[in-house]
Coordinates of C-alpha atoms and ligand atoms in Angstrom, one line a residue:
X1 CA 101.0 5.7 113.9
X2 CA 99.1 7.5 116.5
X3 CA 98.5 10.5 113.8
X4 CA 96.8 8.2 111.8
X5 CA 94.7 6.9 113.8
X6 CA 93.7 9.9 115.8
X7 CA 92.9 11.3 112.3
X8 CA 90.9 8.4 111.2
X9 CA 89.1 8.0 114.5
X10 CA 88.0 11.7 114.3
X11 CA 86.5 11.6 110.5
X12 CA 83.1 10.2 110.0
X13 CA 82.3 6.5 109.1
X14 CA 81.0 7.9 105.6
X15 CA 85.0 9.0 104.9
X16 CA 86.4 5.5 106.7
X17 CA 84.1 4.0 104.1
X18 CA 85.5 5.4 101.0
X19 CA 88.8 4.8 102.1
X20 CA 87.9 1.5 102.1
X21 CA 86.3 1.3 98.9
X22 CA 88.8 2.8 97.0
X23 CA 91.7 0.1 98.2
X24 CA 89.7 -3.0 95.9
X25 CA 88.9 -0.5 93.3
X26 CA 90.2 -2.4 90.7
X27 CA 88.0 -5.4 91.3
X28 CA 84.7 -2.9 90.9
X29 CA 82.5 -2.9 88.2
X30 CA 82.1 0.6 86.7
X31 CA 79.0 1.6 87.4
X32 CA 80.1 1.4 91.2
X33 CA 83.0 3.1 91.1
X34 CA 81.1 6.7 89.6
X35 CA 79.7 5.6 92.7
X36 CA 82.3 6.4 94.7
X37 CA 83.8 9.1 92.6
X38 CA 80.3 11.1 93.1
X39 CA 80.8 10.9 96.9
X40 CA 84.0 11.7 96.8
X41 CA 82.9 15.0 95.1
X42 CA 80.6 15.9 98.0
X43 CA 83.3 15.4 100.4
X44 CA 85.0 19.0 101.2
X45 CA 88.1 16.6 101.5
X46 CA 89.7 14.7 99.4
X47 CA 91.7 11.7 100.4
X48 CA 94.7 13.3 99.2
X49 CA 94.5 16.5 101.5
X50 CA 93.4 13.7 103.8
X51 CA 96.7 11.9 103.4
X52 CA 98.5 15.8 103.2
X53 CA 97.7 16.3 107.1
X54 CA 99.0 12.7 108.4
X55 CA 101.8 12.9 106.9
X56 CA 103.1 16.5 107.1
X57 CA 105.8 17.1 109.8
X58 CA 104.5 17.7 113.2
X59 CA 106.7 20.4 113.8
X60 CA 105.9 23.1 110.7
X61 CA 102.9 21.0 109.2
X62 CA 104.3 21.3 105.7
X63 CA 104.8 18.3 103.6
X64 CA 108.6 17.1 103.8
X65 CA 110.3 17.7 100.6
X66 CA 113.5 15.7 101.7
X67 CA 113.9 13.4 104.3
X68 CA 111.5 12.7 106.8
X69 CA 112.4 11.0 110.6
X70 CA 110.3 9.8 113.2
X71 CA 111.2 9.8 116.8
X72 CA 110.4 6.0 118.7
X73 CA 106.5 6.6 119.3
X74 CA 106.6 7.4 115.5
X75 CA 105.9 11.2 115.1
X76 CA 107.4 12.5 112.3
X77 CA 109.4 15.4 111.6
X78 CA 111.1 16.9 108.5
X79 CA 114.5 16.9 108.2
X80 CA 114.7 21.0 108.7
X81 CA 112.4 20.4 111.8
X82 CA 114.7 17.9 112.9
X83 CA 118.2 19.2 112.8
X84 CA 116.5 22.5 114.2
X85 CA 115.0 20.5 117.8
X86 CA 118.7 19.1 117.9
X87 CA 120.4 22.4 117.7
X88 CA 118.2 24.4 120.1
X89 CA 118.6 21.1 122.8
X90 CA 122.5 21.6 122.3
X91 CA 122.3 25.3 122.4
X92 CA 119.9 24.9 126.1
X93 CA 122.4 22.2 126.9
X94 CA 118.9 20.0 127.7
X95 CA 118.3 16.7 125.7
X96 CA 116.5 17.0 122.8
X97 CA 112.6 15.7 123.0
X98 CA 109.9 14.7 120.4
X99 CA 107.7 18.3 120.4
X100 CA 104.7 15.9 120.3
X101 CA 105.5 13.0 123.0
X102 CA 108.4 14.9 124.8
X103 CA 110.4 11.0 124.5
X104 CA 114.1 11.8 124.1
X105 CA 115.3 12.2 120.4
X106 CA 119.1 12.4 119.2
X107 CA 120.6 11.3 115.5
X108 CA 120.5 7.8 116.5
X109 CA 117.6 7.1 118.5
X110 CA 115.5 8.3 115.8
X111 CA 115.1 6.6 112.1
X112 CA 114.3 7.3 108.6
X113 CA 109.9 6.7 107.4
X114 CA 111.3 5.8 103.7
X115 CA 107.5 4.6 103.4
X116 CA 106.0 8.6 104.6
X117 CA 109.1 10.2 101.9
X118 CA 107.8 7.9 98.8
X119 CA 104.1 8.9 100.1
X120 CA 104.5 12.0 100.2
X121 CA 106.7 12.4 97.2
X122 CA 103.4 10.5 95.3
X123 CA 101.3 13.2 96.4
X124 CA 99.8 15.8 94.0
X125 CA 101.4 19.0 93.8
X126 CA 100.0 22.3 91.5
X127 CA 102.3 23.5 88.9
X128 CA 103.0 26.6 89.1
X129 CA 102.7 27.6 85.6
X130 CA 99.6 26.0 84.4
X131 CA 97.8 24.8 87.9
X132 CA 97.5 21.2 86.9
X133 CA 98.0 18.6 89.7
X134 CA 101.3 16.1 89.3
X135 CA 103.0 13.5 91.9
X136 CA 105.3 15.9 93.2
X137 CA 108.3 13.6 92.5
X138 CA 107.4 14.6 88.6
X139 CA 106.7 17.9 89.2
X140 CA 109.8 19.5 88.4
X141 CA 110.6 18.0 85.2
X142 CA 107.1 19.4 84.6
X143 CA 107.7 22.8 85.2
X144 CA 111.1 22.4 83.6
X145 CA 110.7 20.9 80.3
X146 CA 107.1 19.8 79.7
X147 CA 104.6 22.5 80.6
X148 CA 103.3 24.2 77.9
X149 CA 102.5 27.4 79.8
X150 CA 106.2 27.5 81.2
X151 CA 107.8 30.6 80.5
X152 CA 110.9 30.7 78.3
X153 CA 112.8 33.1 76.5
X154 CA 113.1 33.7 72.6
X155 CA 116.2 31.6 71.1
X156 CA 117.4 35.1 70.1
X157 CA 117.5 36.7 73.4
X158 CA 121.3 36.5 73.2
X159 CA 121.4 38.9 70.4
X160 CA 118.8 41.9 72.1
X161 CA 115.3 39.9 71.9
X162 CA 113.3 40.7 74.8
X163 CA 110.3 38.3 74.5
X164 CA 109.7 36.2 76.9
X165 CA 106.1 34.3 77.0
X166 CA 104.7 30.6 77.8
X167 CA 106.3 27.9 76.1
X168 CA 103.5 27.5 73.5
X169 CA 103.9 30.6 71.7
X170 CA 107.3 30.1 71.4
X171 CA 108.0 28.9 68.1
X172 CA 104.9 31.0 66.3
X173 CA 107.3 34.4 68.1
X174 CA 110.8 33.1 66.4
X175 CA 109.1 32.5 62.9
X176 CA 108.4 36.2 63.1
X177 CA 111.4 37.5 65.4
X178 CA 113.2 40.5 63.7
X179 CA 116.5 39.7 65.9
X180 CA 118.0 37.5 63.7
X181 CA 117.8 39.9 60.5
X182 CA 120.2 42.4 62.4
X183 CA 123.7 43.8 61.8
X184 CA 126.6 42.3 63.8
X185 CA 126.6 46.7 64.5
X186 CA 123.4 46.4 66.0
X187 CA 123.8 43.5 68.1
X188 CA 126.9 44.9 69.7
X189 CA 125.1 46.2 72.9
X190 CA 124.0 42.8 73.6
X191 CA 126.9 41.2 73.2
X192 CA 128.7 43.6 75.4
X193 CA 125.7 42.2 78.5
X194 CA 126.7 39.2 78.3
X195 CA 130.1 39.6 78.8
X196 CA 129.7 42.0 81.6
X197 CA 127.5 39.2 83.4
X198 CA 130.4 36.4 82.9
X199 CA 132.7 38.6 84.3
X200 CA 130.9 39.2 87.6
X201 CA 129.9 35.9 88.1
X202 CA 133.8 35.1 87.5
X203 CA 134.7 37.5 90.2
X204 CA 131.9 36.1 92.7
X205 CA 133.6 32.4 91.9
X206 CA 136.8 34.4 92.8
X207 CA 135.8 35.9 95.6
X208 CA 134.3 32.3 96.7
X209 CA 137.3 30.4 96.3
X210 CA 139.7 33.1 97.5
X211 CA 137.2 32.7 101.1
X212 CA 137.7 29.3 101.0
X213 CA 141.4 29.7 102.2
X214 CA 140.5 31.9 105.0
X215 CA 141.5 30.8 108.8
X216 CA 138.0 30.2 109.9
X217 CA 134.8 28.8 108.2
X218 CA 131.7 27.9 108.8
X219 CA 128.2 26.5 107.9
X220 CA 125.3 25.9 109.4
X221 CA 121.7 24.6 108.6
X222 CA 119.4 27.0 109.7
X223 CA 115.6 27.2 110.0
X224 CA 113.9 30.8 110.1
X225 CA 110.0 30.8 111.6
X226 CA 108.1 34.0 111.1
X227 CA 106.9 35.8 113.6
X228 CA 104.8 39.8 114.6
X229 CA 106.3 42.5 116.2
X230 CA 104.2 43.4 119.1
X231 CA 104.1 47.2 117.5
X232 CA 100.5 48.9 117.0
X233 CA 100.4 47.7 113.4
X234 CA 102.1 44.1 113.6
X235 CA 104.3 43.4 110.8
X236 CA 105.8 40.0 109.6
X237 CA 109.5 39.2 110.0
X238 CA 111.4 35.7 110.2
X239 CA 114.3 34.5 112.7
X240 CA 115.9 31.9 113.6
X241 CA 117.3 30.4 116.7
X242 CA 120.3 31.5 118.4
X243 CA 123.0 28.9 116.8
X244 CA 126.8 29.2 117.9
X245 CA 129.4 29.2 114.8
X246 CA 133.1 30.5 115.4
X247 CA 133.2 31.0 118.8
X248 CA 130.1 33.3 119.2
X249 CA 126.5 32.9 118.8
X250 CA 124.0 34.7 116.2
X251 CA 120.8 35.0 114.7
X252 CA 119.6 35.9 111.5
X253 CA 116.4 37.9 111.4
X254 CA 114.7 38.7 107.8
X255 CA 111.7 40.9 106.9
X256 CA 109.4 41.4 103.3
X257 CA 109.6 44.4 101.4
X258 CA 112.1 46.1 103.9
X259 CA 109.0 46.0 106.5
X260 CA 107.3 48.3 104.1
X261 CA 103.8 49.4 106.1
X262 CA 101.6 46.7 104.4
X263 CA 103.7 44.5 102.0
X264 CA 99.8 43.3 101.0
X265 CA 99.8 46.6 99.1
X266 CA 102.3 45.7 97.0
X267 CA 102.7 43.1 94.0
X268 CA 106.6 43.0 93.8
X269 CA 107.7 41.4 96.9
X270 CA 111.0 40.8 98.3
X271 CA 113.5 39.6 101.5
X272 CA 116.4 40.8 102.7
X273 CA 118.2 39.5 105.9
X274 CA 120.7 40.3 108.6
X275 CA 123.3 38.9 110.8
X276 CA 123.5 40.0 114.4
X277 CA 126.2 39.1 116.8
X278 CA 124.4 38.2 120.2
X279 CA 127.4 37.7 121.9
X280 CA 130.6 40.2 123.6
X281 CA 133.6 40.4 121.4
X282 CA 137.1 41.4 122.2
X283 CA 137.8 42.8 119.0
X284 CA 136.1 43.5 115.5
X285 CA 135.2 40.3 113.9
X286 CA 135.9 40.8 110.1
X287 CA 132.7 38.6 108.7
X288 CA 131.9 37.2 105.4
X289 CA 128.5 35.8 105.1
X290 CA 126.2 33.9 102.4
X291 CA 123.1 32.4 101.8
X292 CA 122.5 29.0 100.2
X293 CA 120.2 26.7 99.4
X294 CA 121.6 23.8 102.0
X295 CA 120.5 20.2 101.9
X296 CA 117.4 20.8 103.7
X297 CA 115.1 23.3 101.8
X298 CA 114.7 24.6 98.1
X299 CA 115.0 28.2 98.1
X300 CA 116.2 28.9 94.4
X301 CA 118.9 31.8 96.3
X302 CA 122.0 33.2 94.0
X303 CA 125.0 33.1 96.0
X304 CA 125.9 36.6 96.9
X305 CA 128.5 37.6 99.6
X306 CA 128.2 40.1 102.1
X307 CA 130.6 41.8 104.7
X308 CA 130.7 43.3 107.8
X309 CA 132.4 44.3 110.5
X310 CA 130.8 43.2 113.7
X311 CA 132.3 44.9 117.4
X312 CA 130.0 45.7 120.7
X313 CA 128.9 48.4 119.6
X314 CA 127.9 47.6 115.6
X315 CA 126.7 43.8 116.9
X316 CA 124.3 44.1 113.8
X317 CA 124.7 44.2 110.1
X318 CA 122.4 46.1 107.8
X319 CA 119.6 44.3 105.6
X320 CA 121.1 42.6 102.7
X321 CA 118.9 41.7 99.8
X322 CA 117.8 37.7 99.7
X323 CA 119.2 37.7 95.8
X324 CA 115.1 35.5 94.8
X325 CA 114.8 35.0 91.1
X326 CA 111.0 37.3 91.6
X327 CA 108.0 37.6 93.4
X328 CA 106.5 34.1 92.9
X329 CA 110.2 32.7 94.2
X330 CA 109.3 34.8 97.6
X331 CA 105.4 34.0 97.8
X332 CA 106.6 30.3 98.1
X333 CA 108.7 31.0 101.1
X334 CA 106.1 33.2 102.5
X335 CA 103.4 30.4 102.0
X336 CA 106.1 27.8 103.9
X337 CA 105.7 27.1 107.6
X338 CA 109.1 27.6 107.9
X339 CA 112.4 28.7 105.7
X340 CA 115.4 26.1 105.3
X341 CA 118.9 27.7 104.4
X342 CA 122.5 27.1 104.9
X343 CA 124.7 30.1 106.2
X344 CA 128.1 30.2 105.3
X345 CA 130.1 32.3 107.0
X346 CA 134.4 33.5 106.9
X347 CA 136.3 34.9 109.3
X348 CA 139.4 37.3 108.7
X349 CA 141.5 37.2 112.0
X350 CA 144.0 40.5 111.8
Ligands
ZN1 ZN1 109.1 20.6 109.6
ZN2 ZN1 107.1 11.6 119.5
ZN3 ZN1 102.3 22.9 84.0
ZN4 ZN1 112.6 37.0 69.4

């Protein structure tokens, strides 16, 4: 509660004003309500990006997108903040604090704000295809079935059509669409694709559940913060805390277009990332390692697994690609405060 009123106490009473109009709007006549609106309009802030900076976490200052906790003064964290302050306090072996009030914080000390998640969740949000506002608790059906500038594909692209355009010009495309006029010769090559891409995303599965029987697994939720190299020209890269999994401790450190000279140059953008052992090991550890989602973020990954052999001397492995749908998958991370994921990782013992 003190964010809120520390906010309200800073804006000016023209602001506390509106606020207060707007609550009994309903009881207004019309005229006095434009009124209002009009005001609004001069105001460099709306009441939602008002509402955007109370409740965002007080760690990364994004909006939560899962759930949110508050520690006992009332400061509220998301849940990838959260988990984060716990696993560097157990990592330091110190108790965990609040970042804001320093009061002690652990899984049961602090609650839920159901009221801050349904807020927040009522909050507009652009879509990313056609730049209207929506609550963002709608906004994905949006994007997904709705919007009329969404991007799909023609209904023939499994036989060899290429088109691909906003969901409007859909149909007008398949009247005239040449695909479906086309030998069962000609459509051969495509045919042939699709198999190929069932059959490597039946030996990933494989490869997946033939990991899952290994000695020693592990996952962990992890939250990467970008930082600048202190070189001459400072360039962006991400990491995340030290975390310990299987005995050792790593980090996982990813950069943007390979740390291309000025990623600004470019339009196609991309991450990759690697693991690095941070601590001495006896003998080569064997390492299977993949990137998910994990209950605490929403980057749209593709599971892909990587290995590599990590001993003292090779305690880092090379830059694996992020497998992002495109560009506009890794502008959204870039635009976040801070990166959620989930790292799974197997290890072969010899
Ligand atoms: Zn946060
Ligand atoms: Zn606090
Ligand atoms: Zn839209
Ligand atoms: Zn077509």
């Amino acid at each position: 509660m003190a964010d809120a009123e520390a906010a309200s106490s800073s804006s000016d009473h023209q602001e506390i004003q509106e606020v207060e109009d707007k609550t009994d709007e309903f009881a207004e006549p019309e005229s006095k309500r434009r009124k209002v609106l009009k005001r609004t309009d001069g105001n460099p802030e709306k009441l939602e990006q008002r509402l955007g900076g109370i409740l965002c976490c007080a760690v990364c200052l994004d909006l939560p997108k899962a759930a949110v906790y508050q520690c006992t003064n009332g400061h509220l964290m998301c849940a990838g903040c959260f988990t984060h302050v716990l696993a560097d306090a157990r990592l330091r072996d110190e108790i965990a604090t609040c970042p804001n009030c320093r009061i002690e914080i652990s899984k049961t000390s602090a609650s839920r704000n159901l009221a801050v998640e349904k807020a927040v969740s009522e909050l507009p949000s652009e879509c990313q295809f056609c730049g209207k506002e929506f609550p963002r608790n709608t906004l994905e059906r949006h994007e997904e079935s709705l919007c009329e500038e969404r991007i799909t594909n023609c209904k023939y692209s499994r036989i060899g059509c290429p088109w691909r355009g906003p969901f409007h010009e859909e149909s007008s495309h398949e009247a005239t669409c040449t695909h479906p006029h086309r030998s069962g010769a000609e459509v051969m090559d495509a045919l042939q694709d699709i198999d190929q891409k069932r059959e490597e995303e039946k030996r990933l599965y494989d490869s997946i559940f033939d990991l899952l029987s290994c000695e020693k697994i592990s996952f962990q939720d992890l939250q990467m913060k970008p930082y600048r190299t202190d070189e001459f020209v400072h360039k962006l890269f991400y990491e995340t805390s030290r975390f310990s999994a299987l005995n050792n401790q790593w980090v996982v450190k990813a950069r943007i277009n390979n740390s291309q000279r000025d990623p600004t140059q470019s339009s196609e953008r991309d991450m990759t990332y690697q693991l690095i052992l941070k601590t001495k090991t006896a003998c080569p550890l064997t390492t299977h390692f993949l990137i998910l989602r994990g209950p605490f973020g929403d980057m749209k990954v593709s599971p892909k697994i990587h290995k590599f052999e990590f001993t003292d001397q090779e305690n880092e492995s090379p830059y694996v690609q992020l497998p992002l749908p495109d560009t506009a998958e890794c502008n959204r991370l870039l635009a976040a405060k801070a990166i959620n994921f989930r790292l799974i990782m197997f290890v072969m013992s010899k």
